[in-house]
Every structure is written in C-alpha cells, then in structure tokens.
Coordinates of C-alpha atoms and ligand atoms in Angstrom, one line a residue:
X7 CA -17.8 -67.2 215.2
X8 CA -15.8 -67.2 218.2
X9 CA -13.6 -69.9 216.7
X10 CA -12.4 -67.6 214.2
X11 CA -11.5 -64.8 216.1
X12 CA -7.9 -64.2 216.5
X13 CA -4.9 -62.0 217.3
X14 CA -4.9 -60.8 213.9
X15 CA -8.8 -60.7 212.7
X16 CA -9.3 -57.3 211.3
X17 CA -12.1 -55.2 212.6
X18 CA -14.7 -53.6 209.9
X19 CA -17.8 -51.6 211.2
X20 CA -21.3 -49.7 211.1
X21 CA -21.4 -46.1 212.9
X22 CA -25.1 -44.3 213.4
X23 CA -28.3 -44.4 215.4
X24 CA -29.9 -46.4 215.7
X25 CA -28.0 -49.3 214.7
X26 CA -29.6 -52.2 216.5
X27 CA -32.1 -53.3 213.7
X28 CA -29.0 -53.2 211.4
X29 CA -28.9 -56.7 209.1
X30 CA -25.1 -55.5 208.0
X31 CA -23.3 -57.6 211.2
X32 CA -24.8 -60.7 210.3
X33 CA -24.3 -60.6 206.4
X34 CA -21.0 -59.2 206.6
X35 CA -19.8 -62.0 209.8
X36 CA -21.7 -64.7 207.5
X37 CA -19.4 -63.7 204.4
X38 CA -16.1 -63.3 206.1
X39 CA -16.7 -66.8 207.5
X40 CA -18.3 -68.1 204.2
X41 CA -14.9 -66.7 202.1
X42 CA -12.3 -67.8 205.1
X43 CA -11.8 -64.2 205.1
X44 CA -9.8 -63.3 208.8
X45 CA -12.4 -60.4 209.6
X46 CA -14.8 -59.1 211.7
X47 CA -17.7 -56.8 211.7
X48 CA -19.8 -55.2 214.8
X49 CA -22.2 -52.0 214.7
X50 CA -21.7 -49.2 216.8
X51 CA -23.8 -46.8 218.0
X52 CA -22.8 -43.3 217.6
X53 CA -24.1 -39.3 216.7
X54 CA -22.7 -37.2 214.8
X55 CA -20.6 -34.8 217.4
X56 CA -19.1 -38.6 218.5
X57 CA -17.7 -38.6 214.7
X58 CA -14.1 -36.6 215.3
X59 CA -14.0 -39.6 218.1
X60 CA -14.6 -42.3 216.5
X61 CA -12.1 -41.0 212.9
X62 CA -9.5 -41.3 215.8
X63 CA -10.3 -44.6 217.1
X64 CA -10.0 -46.0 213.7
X65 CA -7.2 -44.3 213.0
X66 CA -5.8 -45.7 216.2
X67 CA -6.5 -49.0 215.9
X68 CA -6.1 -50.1 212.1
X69 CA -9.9 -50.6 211.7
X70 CA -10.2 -51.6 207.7
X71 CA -13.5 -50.0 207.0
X72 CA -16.7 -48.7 208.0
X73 CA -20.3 -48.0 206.9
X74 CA -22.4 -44.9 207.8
X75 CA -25.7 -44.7 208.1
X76 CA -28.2 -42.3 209.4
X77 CA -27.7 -39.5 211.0
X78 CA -24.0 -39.6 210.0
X79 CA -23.7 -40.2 206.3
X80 CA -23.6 -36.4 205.9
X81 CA -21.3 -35.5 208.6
X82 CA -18.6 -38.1 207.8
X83 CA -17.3 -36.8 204.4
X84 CA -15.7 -33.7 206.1
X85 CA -13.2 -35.9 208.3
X86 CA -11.8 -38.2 205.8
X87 CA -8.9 -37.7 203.6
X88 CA -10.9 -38.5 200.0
X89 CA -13.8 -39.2 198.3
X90 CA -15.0 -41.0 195.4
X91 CA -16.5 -38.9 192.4
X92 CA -20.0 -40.0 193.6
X93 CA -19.6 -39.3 197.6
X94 CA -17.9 -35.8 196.5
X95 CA -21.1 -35.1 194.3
X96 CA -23.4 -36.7 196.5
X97 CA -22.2 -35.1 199.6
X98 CA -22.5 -38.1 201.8
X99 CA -20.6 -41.8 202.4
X100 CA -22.2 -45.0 203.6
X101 CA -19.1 -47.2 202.9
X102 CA -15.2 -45.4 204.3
X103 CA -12.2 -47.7 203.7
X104 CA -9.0 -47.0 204.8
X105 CA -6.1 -47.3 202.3
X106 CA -2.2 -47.1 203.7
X107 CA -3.9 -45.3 206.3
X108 CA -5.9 -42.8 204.1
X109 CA -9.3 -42.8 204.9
X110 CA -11.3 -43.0 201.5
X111 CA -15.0 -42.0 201.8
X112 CA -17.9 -44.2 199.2
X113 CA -21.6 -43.5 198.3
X114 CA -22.9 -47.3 197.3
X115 CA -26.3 -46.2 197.4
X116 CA -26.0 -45.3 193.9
X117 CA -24.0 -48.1 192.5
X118 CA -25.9 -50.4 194.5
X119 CA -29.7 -48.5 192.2
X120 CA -27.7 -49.0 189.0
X121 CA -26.8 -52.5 189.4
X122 CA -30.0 -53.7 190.5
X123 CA -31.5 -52.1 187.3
X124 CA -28.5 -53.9 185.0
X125 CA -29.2 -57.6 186.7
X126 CA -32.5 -57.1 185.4
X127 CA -31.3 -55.9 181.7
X128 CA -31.6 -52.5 181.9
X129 CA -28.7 -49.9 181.6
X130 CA -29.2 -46.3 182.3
X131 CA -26.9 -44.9 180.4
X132 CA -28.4 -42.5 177.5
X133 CA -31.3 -43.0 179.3
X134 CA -34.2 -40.3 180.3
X135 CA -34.9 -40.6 183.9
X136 CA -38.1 -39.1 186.2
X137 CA -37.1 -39.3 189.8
X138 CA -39.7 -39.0 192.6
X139 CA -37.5 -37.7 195.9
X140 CA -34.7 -35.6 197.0
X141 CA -33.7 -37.4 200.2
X142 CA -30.6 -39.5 200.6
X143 CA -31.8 -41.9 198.2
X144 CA -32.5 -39.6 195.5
X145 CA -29.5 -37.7 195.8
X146 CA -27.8 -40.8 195.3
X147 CA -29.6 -42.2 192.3
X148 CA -29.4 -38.4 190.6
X149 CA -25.7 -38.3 191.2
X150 CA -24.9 -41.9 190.2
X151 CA -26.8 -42.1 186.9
X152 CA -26.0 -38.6 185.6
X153 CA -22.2 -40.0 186.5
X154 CA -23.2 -43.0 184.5
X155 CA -24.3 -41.5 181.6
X156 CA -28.3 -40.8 181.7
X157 CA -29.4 -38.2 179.0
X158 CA -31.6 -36.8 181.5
X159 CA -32.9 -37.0 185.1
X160 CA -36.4 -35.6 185.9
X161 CA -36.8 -34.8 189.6
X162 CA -40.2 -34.4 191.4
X163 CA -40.1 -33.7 195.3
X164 CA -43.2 -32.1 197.1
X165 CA -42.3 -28.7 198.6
X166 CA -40.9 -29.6 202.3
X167 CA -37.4 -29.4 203.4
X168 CA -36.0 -31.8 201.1
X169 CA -37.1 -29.7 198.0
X170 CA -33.5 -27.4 198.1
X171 CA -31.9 -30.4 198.6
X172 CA -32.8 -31.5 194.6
X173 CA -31.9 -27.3 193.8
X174 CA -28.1 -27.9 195.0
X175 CA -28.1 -31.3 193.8
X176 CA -29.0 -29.9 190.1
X177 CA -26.1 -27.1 190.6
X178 CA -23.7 -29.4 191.8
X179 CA -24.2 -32.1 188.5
X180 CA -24.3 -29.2 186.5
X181 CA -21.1 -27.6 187.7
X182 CA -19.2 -31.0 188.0
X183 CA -20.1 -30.6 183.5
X184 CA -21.5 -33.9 183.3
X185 CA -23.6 -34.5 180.2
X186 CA -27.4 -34.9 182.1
X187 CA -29.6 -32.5 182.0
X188 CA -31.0 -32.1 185.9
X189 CA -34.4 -30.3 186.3
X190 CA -36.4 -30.3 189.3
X191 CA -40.2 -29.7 189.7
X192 CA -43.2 -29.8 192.4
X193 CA -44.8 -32.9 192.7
X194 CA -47.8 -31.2 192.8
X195 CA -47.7 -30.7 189.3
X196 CA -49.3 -33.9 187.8
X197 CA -49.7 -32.4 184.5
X198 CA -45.9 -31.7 184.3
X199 CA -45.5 -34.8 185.8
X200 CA -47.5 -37.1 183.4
X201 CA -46.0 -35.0 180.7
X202 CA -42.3 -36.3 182.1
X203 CA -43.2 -39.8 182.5
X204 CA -44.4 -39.6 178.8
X205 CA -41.3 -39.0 177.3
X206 CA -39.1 -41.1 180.2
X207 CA -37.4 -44.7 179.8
X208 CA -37.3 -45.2 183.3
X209 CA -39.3 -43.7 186.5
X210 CA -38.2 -44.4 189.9
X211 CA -39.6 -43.7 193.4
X212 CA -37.3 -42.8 195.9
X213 CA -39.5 -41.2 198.0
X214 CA -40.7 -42.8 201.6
X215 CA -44.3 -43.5 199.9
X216 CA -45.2 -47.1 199.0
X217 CA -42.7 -48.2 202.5
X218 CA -44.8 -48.6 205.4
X219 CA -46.7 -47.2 207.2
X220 CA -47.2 -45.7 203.5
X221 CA -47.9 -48.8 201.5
X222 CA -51.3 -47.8 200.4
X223 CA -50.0 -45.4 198.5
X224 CA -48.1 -44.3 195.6
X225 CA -47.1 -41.2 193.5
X226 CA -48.1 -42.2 190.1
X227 CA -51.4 -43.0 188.6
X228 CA -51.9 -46.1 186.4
X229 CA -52.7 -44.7 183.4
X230 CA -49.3 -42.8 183.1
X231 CA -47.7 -46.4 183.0
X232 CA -46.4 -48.5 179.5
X233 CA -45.5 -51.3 178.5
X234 CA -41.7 -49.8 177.7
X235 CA -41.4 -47.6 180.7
X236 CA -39.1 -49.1 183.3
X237 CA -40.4 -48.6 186.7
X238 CA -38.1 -49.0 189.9
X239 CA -39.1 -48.2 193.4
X240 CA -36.0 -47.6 196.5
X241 CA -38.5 -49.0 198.9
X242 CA -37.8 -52.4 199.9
X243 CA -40.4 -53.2 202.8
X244 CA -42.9 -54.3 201.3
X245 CA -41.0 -55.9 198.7
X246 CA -44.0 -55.1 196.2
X247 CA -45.1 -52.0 196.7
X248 CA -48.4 -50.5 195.4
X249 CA -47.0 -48.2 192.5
X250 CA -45.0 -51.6 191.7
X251 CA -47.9 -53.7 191.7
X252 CA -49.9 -51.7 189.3
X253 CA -46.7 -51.2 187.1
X254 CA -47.3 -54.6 186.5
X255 CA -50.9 -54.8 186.4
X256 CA -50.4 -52.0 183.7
X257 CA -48.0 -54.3 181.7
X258 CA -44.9 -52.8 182.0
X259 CA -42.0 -55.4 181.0
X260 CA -39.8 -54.1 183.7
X261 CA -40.9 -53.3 187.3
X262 CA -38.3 -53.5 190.1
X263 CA -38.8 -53.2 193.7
X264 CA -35.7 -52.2 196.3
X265 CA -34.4 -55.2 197.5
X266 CA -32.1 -55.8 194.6
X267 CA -30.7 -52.2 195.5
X268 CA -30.1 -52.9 198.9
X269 CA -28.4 -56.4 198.1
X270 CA -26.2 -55.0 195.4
X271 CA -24.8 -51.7 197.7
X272 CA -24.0 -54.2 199.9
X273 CA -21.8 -56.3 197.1
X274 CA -20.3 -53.2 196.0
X275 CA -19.7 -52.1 200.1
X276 CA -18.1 -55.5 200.5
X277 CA -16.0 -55.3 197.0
X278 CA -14.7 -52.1 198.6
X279 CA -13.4 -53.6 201.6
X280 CA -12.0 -56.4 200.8
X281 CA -11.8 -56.8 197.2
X282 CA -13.5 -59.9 196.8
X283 CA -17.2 -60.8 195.3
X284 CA -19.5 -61.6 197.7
X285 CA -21.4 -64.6 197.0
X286 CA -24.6 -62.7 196.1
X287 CA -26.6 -65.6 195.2
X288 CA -26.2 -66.9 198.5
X289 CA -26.4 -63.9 200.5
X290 CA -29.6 -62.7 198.8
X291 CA -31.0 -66.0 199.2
X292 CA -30.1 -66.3 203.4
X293 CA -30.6 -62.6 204.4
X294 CA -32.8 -60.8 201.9
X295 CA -35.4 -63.3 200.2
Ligands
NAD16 P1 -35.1 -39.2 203.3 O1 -35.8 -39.0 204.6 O2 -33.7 -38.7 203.1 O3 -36.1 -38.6 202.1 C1 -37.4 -38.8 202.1 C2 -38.0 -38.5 200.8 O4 -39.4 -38.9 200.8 C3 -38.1 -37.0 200.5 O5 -37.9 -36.8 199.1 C4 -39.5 -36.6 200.9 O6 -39.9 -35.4 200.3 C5 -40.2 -37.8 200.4 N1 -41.5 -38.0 201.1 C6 -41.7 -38.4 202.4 N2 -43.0 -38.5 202.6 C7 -43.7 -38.2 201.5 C8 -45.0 -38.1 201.1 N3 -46.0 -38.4 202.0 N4 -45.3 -37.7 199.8 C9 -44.3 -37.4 199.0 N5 -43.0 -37.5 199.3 C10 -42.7 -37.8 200.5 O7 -35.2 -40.8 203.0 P2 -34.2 -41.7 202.1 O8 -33.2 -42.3 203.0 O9 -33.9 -41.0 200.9 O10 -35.2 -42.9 201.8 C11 -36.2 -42.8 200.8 C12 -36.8 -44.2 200.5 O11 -35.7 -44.9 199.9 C13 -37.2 -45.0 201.7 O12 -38.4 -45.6 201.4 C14 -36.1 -46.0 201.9 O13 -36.6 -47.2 202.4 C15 -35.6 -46.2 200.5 N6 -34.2 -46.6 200.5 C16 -33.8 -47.7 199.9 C17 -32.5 -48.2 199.8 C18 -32.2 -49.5 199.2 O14 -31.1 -49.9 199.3 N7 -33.2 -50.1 198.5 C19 -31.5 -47.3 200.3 C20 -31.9 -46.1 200.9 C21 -33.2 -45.7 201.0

C-alpha cells in the first residue's frame, strides 16, 4: 500500500472505541487500491468528549469522510452542518462526508437492512413489518423502512433501557407524517406477539439474541413461522443463527441472516464517499464470506 501513498492521497476514516477489531481499514484500503482510487483509510480511536477535537482536525486537514461507530454515532450528529432524512430521524451517523467543506452526517445502517432484503427479492415497501429491538440497529431499520414506504412496523423490545428508545422513535416517525403506522409493545407479550407475526410480511430480529454468546437462542417460536413470512435477523456472527435456522426448517421461502446488511452499508458508506460502486461481488467474497 505504501506505493500508493502520495502527496495528494486523501485521508478517509473510522472514529470510536474500540476500533481495533474494525474490518473497515482493510476493505476500504483493498477498494481504493482495487478502483485506482488515490485514497486512504485508517481507524482512530477516540470517545465521545474527543469528538469537538477531532470535527476540527478534519476540518483542518481536508479529511473526505468518516465513519462512526460505537460510542460515538449518537454524539456526532450535533457537530456537523447536515443530515440526511434518515440520520435526522434516526438520531445517529455511521458514515459523515464532507462536501465543499460542509460536513454532511449519514445513517447506512438502514440502507445497508433494505438492500440486503431487495438483493434477495424482497422490497419493503407497503409492507407490514414486526421488529424485535430498539437499539441502534432497530432504530435504524424502523426509521429506514417507514422512510421507504412500509405500511406498518411492529416493534417488540423487553422492558430495559432501550424500551423508551422505541417510544421516541414512534413520536419522531409519527411527527416527521410519514405514512407507517409505528406501535411498540413488551416482548413479554407472546400472545400480542404471535398475533403480530400473524398478520406481518416480514419479521426481523434486531436484537443482540441469536449473536454470541446468545446463539442458543432466539425470540420467536417455530410455530409462529410460514412459508410467506420473510424472516431477517441483524446478527451476523454466526452467520445462521438459531431463529434463522428454524425459519428455514419451518419453510419459509425467505430467511436472511446479517451479513448481507453489513456488506451492503458498507457499499452504500463507500457510494457516499466517493461516488463509485464498490465491487461488492468481490468484496463480499474476500472480506465477508
Ligand atoms: P444495542 O445495544 O443498541 O441494542 C441491543 C438490543 O438488544 C436492545 O433492543 C435490547 O433490548 C436487546 N437485547 C439485548 N439482550 C437481549 C435479551 N437477552 N433478550 C431480548 N432482547 C435483548 O445493539 P445494536 O447495535 O442495535 O445491535 C443489535 C444487533 O444488531 C446485534 O446483534 C448486532 O450484531 C446487530 N447489528 C448488525 C448490523 C449489520 O450490519 N448486520 C449492524 C448493526 C448491528
């Protein structure tokens, strides 16, 4: 890579902690090299009261872009000059680029869920949605397919901290007047949940269970799976996960696990920052497979 470098290469980056395990500096450095695109990407570790900080620096020194990841994603959106419709209604960024020296934040999180779902045939626009999980995940997928048309989107949390989280999120789709109708109930309630899943196109789990050290488990019992009910899960490690497993076992036609999700945010991440395709065939196949 050193080869490449030069007076002019353009510096793109990751800002959180921990930052370390990251996969982004090697897929990004692989697909600047791969598209002979003068660019370079390095991960930076960094908290939240460094952010002010680190706005200046890459104010400073013409950095193009950025992604955020934990614990900053939050934190960012109050330092930059815009944000997309999703990041506004989201309330987070994981991808800032900086246009004639405006700082625009992105949530691809979202994009990233949808596009995963349309490689596979299935769109989720007029669609009725049951979503398991009000983290960053959920919040994501609620925003982005009530932006993208759903008909409805169905959210189950347990009662911990994250529970308000999907409350604000409903008021916030619901004041921005977008045609989805947001509900949100207590995960506890399995007869309001099989009664959900009943009348849903598409279930997803975006909840931490089914990723290890939860991979025994999952959210949904077998029996409330059919053959027409697109199932997704957000959880990419395993690959298969439990409640994806017996989505298939139970015969459902579609039954997607995360990696698709995490590819394709990337793609749309990259898109953003340079505005070129990456070569997502290629990518997936050396870094995600
Ligand atoms: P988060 O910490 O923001 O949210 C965690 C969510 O999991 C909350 O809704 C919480 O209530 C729920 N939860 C945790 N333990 C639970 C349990 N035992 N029972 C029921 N609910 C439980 O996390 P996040 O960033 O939103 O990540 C959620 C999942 O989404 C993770 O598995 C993560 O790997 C996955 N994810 C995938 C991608 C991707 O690109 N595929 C991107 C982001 C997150």
């Amino acid at each position: 890579m050193e080869a490449r470098i030069n007076g002019h290469t353009q510096l793109f980056g990751l800002f959180g902690s921990p930052v370390g395990h990251s996969g982004s500096p090697v897929m990004y450095n692989y697909t600047f090299a791969s598209l002979g695109i003068d660019a370079a990407y390095l991960a930076f570790d960094v908290q939240i009261d460094q952010l002010p900080a680190v706005i200046q620096a890459v104010r400073t020194l013409n950095i193009g872009g950025f992604n955020v990841t934990m614990p900053c994603k939050t934190a960012i959106a109050q330092y930059l000059d815009e944000l997309s419709p999703a990041a506004k209604l989201i309330g987070a960024c994981n991808t800032v680029v900086v246009k004639n020296g405006k700082l625009e934040g992105n949530n691809t999180d979202g994009i990233g869920f949808v596009r995963n779902l349309q490689e596979n045939g299935a769109d989720v626009k007029g669609k009725k949605i049951v979503l398991l999980g009000a983290g960053g995940a959920a919040t994501a997928i609620a925003c982005q397919t009530a932006l993208d048309g759903a008909a409805s989107v169905a959210v189950f949390n347990r009662k911990d901290e994250f529970y308000a989280n999907a409350e604000k999120t409903t008021e916030k789709i619901k004041a921005a007047g977008l045609d989805c109708q947001v509900t949100v109930s207590d995960l506890a309630n399995d007869d309001v949940l099989k009664a959900a899943i009943a009348s849903a196109d598409i279930l997803v789990n975006a909840t931490k269970v089914g990723m290890k050290p939860l991979d025994e488990q999952t959210l949904v019992k077998k029996e409330y799976f059919r053959k027409d009910l697109i199932v997704a899960d957000t959880v990419y490690n395993p690959k298969e996960t439990l409640m994806i497993k017996e989505a298939k076992e139970a015969g459902c036609e579609l039954a997607v696990g995360g990696i698709g999700m995490l590819l394709w945010q990337g793609v749309a991440a990259f898109k953003l920052f340079t505005g070129k395709d990456m070569p997502h065939e290629e990518v997936f196949k050396k870094f995600f497979a």
